[in-house]
Coordinates of C-alpha atoms in Angstrom, one line a residue:
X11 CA 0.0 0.0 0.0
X12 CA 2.7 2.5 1.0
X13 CA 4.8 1.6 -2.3
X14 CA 1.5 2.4 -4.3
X15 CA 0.8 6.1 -2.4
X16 CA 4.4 7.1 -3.7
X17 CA 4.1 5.7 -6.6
X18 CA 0.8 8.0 -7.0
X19 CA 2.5 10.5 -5.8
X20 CA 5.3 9.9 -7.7
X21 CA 2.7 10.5 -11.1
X22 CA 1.6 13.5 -9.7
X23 CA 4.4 15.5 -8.9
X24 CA 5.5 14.7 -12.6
X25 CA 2.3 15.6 -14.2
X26 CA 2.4 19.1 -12.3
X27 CA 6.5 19.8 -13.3
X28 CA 5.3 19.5 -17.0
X29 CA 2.2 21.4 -16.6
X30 CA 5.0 24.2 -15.3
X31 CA 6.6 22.9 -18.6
X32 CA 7.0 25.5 -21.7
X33 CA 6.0 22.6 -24.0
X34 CA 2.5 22.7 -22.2
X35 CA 1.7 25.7 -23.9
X36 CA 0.5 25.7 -27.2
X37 CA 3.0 27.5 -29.2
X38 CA 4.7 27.0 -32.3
X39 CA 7.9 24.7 -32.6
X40 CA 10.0 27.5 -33.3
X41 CA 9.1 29.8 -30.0
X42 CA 10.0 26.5 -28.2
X43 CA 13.5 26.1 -30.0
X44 CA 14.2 29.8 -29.0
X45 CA 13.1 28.9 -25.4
X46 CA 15.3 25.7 -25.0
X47 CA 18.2 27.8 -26.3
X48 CA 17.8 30.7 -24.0
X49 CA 18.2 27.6 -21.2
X50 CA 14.3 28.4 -19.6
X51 CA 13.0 25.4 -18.1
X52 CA 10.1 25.5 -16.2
X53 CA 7.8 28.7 -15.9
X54 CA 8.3 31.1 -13.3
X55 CA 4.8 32.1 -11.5
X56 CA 3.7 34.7 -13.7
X57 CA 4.7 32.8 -16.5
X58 CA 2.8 29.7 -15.5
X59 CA -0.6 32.0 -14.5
X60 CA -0.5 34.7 -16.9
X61 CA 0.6 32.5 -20.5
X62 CA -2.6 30.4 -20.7
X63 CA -4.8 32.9 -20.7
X64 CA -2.9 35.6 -23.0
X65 CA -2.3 32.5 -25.4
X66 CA -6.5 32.1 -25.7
X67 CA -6.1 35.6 -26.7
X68 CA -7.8 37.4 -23.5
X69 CA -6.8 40.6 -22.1
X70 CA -4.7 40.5 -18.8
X71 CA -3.6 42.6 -15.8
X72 CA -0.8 40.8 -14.0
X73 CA 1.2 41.9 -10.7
X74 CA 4.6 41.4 -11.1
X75 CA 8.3 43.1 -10.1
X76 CA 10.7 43.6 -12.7
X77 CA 13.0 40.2 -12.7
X78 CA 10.0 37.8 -12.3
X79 CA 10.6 36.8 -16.0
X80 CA 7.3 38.7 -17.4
X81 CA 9.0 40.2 -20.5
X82 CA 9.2 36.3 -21.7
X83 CA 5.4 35.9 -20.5
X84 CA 4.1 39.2 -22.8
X85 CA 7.0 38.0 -25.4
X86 CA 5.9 34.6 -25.9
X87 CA 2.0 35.7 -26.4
X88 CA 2.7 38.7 -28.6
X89 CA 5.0 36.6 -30.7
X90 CA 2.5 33.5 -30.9
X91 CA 0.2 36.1 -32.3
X92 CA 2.5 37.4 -35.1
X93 CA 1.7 37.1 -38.6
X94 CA 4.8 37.5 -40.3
X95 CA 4.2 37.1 -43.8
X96 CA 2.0 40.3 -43.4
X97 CA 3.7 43.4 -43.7
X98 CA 2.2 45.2 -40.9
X99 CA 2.7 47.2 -37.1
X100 CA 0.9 43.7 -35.5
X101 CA 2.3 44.7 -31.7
X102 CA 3.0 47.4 -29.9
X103 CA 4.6 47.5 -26.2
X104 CA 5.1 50.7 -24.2
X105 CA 7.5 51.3 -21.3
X106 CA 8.2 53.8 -19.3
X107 CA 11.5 54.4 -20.0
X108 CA 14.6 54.0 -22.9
X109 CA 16.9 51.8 -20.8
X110 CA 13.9 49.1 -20.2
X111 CA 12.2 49.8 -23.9
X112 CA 16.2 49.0 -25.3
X113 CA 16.3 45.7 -22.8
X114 CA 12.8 44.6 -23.5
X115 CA 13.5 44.7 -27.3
X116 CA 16.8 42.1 -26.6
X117 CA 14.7 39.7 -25.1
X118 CA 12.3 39.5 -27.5
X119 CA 14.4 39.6 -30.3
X120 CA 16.0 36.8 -28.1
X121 CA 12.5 34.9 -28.3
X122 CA 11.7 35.7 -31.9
X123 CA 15.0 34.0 -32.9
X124 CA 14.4 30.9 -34.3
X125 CA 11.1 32.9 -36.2
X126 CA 12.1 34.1 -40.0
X127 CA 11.8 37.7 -41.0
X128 CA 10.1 39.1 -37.6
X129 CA 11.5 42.6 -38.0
X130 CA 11.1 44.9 -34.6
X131 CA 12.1 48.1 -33.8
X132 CA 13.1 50.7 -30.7
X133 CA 11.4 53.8 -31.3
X134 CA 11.9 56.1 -28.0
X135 CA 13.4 59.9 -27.1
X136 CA 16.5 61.0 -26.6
X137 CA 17.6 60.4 -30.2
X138 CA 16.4 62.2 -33.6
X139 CA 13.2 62.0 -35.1
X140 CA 14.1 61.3 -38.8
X141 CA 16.1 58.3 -38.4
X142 CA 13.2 56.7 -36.7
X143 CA 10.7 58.2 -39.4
X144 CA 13.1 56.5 -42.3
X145 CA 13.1 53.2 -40.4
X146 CA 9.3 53.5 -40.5
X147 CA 9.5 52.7 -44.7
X148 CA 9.0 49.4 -43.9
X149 CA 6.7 48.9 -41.3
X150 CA 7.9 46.4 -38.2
X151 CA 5.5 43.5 -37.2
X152 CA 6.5 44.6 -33.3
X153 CA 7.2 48.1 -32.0
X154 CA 8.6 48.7 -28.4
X155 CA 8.8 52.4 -27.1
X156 CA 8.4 55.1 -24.9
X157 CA 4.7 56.8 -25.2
X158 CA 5.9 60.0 -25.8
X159 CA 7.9 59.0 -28.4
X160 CA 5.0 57.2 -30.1
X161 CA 2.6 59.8 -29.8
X162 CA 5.1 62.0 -31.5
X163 CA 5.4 59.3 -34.5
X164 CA 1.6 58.7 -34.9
X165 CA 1.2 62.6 -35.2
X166 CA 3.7 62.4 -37.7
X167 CA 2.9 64.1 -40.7
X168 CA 3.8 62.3 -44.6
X169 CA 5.7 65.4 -45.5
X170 CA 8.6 64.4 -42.6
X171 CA 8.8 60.5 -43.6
X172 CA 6.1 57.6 -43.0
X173 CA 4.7 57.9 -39.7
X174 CA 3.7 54.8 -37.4
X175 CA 0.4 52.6 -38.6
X176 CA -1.3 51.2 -35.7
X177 CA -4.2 50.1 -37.7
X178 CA -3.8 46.4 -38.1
X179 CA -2.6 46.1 -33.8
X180 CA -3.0 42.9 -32.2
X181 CA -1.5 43.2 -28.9
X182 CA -1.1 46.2 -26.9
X183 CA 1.3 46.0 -23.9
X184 CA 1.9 48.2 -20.9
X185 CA 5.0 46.9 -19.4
X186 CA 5.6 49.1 -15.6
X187 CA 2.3 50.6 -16.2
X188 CA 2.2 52.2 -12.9
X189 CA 5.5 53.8 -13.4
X190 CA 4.4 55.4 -16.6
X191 CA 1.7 56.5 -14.9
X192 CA 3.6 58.1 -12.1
X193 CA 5.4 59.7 -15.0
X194 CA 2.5 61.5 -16.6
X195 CA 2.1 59.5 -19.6
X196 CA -1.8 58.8 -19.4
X197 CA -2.7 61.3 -21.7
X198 CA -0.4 60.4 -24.1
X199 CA -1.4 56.7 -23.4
X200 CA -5.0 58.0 -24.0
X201 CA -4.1 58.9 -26.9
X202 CA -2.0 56.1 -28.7
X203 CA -5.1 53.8 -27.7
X204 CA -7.9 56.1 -29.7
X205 CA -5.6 55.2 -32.7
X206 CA -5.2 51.2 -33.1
X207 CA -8.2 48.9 -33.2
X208 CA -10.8 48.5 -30.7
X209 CA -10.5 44.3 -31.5
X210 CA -7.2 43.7 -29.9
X211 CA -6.0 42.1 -27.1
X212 CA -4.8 44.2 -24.3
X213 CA -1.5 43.5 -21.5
X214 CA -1.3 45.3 -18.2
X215 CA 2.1 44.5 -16.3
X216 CA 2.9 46.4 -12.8
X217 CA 4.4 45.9 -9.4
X218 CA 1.7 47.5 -7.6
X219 CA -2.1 48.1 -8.4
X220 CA -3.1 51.8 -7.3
X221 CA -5.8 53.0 -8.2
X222 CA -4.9 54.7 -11.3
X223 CA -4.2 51.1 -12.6
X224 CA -7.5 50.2 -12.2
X225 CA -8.6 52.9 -13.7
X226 CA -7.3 52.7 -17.3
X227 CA -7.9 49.6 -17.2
X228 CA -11.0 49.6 -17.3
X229 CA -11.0 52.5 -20.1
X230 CA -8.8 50.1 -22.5
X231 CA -9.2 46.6 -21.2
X232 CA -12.3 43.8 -22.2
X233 CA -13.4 41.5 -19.3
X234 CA -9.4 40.8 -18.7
X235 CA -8.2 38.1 -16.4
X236 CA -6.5 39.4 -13.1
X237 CA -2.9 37.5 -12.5
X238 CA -1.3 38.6 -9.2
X239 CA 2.0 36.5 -8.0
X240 CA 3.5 36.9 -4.7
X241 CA 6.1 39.8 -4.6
X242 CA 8.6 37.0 -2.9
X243 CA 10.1 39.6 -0.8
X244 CA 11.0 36.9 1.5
X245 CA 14.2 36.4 -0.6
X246 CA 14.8 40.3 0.1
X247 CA 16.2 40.5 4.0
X248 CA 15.4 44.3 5.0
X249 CA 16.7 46.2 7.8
X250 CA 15.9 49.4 9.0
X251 CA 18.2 51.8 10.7
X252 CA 16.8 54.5 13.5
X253 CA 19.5 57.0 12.8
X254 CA 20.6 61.1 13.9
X255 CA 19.6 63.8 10.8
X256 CA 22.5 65.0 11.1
X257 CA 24.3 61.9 10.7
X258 CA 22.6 60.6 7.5
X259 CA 26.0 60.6 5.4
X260 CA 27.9 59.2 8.2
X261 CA 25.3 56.3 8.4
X262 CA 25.2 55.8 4.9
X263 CA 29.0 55.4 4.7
X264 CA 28.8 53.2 7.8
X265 CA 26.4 50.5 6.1
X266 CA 28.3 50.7 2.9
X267 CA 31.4 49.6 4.8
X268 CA 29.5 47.4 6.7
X269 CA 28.2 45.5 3.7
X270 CA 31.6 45.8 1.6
X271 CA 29.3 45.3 -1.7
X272 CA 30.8 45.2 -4.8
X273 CA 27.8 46.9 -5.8
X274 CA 25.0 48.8 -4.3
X275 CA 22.3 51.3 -5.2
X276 CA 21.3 54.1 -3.0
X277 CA 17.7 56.3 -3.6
X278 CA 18.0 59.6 -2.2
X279 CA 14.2 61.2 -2.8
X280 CA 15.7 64.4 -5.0
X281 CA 18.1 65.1 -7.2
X282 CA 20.2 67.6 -4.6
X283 CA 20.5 64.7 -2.6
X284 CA 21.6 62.9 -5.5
X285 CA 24.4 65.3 -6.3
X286 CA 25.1 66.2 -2.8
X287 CA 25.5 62.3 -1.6
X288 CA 27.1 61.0 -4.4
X289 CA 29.9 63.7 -3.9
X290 CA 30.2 63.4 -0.6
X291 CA 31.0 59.3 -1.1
X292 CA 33.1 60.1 -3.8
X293 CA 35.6 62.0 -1.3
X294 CA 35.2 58.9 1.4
X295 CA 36.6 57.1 -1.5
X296 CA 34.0 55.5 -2.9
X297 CA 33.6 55.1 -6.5
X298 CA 30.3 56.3 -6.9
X299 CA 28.1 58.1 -9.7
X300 CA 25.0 60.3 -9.9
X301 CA 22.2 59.4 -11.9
X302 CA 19.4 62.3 -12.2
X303 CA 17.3 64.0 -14.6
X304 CA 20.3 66.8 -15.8
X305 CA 22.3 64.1 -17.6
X306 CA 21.9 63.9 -21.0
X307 CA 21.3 61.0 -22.4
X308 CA 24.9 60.1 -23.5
X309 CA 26.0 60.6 -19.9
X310 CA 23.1 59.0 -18.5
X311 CA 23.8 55.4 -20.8
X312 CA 28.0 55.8 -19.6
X313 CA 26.7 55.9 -16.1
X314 CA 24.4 52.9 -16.5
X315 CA 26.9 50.5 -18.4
X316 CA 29.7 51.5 -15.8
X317 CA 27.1 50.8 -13.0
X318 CA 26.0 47.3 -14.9
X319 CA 29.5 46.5 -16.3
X320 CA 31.1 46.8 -12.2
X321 CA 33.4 49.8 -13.2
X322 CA 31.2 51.7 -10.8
X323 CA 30.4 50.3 -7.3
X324 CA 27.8 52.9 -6.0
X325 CA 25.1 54.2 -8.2
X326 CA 23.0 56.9 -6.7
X327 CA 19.6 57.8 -7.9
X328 CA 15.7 59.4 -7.3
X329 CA 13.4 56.9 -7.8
X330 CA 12.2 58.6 -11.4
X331 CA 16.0 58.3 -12.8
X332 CA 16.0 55.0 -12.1
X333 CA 12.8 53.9 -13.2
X334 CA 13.3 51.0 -15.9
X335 CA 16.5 50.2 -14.3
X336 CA 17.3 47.0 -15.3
X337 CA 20.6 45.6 -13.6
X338 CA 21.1 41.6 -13.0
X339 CA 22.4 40.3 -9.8
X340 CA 22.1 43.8 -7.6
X341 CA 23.0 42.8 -4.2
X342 CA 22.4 45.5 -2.7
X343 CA 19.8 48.6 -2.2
X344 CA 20.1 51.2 0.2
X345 CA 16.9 54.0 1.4
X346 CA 18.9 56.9 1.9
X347 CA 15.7 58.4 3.1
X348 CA 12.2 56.4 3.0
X349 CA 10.2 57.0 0.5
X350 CA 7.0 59.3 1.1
X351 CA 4.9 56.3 -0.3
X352 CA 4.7 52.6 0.0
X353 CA 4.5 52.0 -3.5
X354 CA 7.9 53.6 -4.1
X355 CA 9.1 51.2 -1.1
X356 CA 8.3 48.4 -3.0
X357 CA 9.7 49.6 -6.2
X358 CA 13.2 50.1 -4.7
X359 CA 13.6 46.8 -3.1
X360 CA 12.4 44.8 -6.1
X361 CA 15.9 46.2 -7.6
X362 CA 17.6 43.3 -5.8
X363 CA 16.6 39.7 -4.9
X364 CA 15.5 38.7 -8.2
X365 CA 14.8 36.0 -10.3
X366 CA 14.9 34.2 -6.9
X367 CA 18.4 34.8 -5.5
X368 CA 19.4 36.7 -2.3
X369 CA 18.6 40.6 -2.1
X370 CA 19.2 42.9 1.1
X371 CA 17.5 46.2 1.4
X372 CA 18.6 48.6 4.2
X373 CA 16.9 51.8 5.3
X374 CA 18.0 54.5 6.9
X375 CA 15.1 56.3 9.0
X376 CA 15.5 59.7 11.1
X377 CA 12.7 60.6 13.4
X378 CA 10.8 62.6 11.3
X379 CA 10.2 59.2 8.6
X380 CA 8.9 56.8 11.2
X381 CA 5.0 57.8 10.3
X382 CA 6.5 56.5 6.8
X383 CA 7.9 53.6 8.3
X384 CA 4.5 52.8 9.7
X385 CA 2.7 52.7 6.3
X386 CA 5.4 50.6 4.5
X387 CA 4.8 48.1 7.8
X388 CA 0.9 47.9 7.1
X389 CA 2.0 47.4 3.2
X390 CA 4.0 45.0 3.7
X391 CA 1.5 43.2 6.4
X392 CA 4.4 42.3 8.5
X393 CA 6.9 44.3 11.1
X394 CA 9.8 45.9 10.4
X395 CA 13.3 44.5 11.4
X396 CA 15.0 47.5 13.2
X397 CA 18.6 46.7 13.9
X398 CA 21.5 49.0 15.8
X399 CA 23.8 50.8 13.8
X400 CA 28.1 51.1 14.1
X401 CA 29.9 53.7 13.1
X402 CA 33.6 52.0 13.9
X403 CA 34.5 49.7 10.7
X404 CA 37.6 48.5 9.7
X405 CA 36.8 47.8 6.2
X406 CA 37.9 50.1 3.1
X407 CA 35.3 51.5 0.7
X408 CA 35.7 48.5 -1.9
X409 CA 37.5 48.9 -5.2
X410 CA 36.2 48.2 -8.5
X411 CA 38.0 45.3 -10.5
X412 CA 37.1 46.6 -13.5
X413 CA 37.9 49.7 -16.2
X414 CA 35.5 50.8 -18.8
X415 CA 37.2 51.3 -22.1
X416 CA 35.0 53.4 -25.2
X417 CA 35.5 52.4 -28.8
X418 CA 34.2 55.2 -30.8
X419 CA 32.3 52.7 -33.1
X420 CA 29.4 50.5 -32.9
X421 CA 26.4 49.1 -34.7
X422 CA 26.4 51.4 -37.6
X423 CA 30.4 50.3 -38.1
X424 CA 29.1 46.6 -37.7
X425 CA 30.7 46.1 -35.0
X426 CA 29.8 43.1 -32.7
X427 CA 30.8 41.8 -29.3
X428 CA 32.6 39.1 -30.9
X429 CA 34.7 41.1 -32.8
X430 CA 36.0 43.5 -29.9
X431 CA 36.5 40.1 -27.7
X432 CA 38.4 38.4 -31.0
X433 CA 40.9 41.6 -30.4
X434 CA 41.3 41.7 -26.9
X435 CA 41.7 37.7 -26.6
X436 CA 44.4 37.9 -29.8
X437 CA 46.1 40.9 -30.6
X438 CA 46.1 42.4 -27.3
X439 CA 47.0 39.4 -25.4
X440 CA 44.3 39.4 -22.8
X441 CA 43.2 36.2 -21.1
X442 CA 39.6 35.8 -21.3
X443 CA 38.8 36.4 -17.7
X444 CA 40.5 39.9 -18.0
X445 CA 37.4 41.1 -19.9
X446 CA 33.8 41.8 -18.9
X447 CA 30.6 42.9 -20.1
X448 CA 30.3 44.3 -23.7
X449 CA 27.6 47.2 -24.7
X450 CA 27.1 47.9 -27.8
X451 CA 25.3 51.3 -29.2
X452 CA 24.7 52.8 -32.4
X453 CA 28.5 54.9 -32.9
X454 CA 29.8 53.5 -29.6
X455 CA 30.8 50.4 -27.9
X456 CA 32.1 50.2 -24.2
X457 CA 34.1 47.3 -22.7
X458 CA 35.3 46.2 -18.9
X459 CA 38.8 45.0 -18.9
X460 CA 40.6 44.4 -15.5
X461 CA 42.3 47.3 -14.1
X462 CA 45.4 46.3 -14.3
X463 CA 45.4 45.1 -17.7
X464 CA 43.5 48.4 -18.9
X465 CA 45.9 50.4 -20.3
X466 CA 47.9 48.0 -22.0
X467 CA 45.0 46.1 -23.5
X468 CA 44.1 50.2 -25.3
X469 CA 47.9 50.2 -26.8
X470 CA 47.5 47.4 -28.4
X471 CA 44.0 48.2 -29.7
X472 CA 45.5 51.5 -30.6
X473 CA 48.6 50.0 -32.6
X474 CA 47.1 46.8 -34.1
X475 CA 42.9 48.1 -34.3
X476 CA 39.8 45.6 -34.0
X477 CA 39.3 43.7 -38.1
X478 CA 41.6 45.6 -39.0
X479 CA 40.3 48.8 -38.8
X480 CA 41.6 51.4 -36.2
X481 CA 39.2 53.5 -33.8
X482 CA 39.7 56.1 -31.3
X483 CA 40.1 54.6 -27.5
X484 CA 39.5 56.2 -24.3
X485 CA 39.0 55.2 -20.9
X486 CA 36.4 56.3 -18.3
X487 CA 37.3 58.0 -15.1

């Protein structure tokens, strides 16, 4: 009898691991190629709840932090709704910012790979208009972008170029829709909507569910199916600190030591604060950058990649600078100040602890912030771990192991990760470990190379080029 119940068992727990299978799902061979050579085994949560019902084509609002794996989720169903031998704008996803529209695109271009002639495109600010207009010739079966860049498009007239078509949409998607909220894009959402089909299926993705949420949805949504999945914070340890106003910096400093991170992210709630403690670790001897709304958006992308690439160790940013901020394996967050609402709370721990590993989130709260304290407690419907805080540490702020290194060429020299690896790992004599994480842009390419190999790995570029061909070098400080 007891050999029979495990066997039973035994049936069951495998019929429920392939029901968490991708090939459960009914979608074409070649999305499941592209799945089995990204490495993705079974679903994630929001996977697993939200896939079945986008697949039968119904609209969805799903509850999800960044890092739960719901780009793949909205990929797969926009992509098994593809018709790509018709020439035609079939999907279009808006996010709230160019640094998550740019990764968003990557993974589904990732997805789409095994799939012939799907042709997407980026279409957001901070670049010129006419490019984008010129790219427009032929439309794209999939468009991800930033709404006011979209809105600008559609309003496009055909004396500047062929503006964007919307008319045979699909799928609409609305990836960090509270965040694009927050940033004042409803009316240009509004707007976008009034111009694509009212027969179309219709994506909401967010980490929290105000009331504005529920809102447009129900102004651009049919009957949609509600996915929430546990935030998981339980992976993310949090700590809050009970500190002095006028010991905020010193506390900061002190936790940073503390911790010893290689890399760590610290929200100050404005963009003084942003300058003023980003200096002020700077001369501690930190190597830490600002990231606010005054950078351009050349400056803004250096600051990122040298952030992302581990050239940087302490990135400091408002919550709206770093909104779409999309950086793997973030050990680290840090509340210089709380957060005047428990939304943003959430938003800032769900930077680290994902895609199930480890996170910490500390806090640092003065007197004045414990009434903010209070309503992140009833948020999070569980008490707040308040720890002591030292001021005597014997560790040094840490130093980065890498250099960032820009090549003044990039996609429109075809130039490829492989080819700037090829050169480093030949000509230049570096062993592979001695070189990191490769960003490629338009006219621009950035590479980490190991401090102390650095400046001889740019001679050599300098005197023997990358395929033959000689660019100009220069290393960030």
């Amino acid at each position: 009898m007891r050999r029979s119940m495990c066997d039973a068992m035994a049936r069951v727990s495998m019929r429920s691991l392939r029901m968490n299978e991708f090939s459960s799902l009914p979608l074409q061979p070649e999305l499941l190629q592209a799945v089995a050579a990204l490495g993705f085994e079974a679903m994630t949560p929001i996977q697993a709840a939200s896939l079945p019902p986008m697949l039968e084509g119904r609209d969805v609002i799903a509850q999800a932090k960044t890092g739960s794996g719901k780009t793949a989720a909205f990929g797969l169903a926009l992509l098994a709704r593809i018709d790509a031998a018709l020439v035609r704008t079939q999907a279009l996803v808006l996010c709230p910012t160019r640094e998550l529209a740019d990764q968003v695109s990557k993974d589904i271009r990732r997805l789409a790979s095994a799939v012939p002639n799907i042709k997407l495109l980026t279409l957001c600010g901070g670049i010129p208009l006419r490019p984008q207009l010129a790219s427009l010739q032929h439309a794209p079966h999939i468009v991800v972008g930033t709404p006011g860049r979209i809105q600008e498009l559609l309003q496009a007239d055909a004396t500047h170029g062929s503006a964007l078509d919307l008319s045979s949409l699909t799928v609409l998607v609305l990836d960090e829709a509270d965040r694009m909220l927050d940033m004042g894009f409803e009316p240009a959402i509004r707007e976008i909507v009034k111009l694509m089909p009212r027969q179309r299926q219709t994506l909401l993705f967010s980490a929290t569910w105000p009331d504005a949420m529920r809102a447009i949805s129900k102004r651009i949504q049919r009957d949609p199916v509600e996915v929430t999945v546990d935030a998981q914070t339980d992976a993310i340890a949090q700590r809050f600190f009970e500190i002095d106003e006028a010991r905020r910096i010193d506390a900061l400093v002190a936790v940073l030591l503390d911790q010893s991170a290689e890399s760590a992210l610290v929200f100050c709630n404005t963009r003084k604060d942003v300058a003023e403690v980003a200096e002020a670790l700077y001369k501690r001897g930190f190597n830490a950058l600002a990231l606010h709304g005054e950078l351009d958006q050349r400056e803004r992308e250096e600051v990122l990649v040298r952030f992302a690439n581990r050239t940087c160790n302490v990135l400091v940013a408002t919550d709206v600078a770093a909104r779409g901020l999309d950086i793997k394996e973030l050990p680290l967050v840090i509340s210089y100040e709380l957060p005047t609402d428990a939304d943003a709370h959430v938003h800032r721990i769900g930077r680290t602890g994902r895609a199930g590993e480890a996170g910490l989130a500390l806090h640092l709260v003065a007197p004045r912030e414990i009434q903010r304290a209070n309503l992140i407690e009833t948020a999070l419907g569980q008490p707040l771990r308040w720890q002591g805080l030292t001021f005597t540490s014997t560790n040094a702020p840490p130093a980065p192991m890498w250099s960032t290194v820009v090549i003044d060429a990039g996609r429109q020299h075809k130039l490829r990760p492989g080819d700037i690896l090829g050169a480093l790992t030949g000509d230049a004599g570096l062993a592979r470990e001695a070189v990191g994480k490769i960003d490629i842009f338009a006219t621009r390419s950035y590479v980490a190379i190991g401090q102390a190999q650095a400046a001889p790995a740019m001679q050599r570029l300098q005197a023997k080029g990358i395929k033959g061909r000689k660019f100009r070098l220069r290393a960030l400080r």
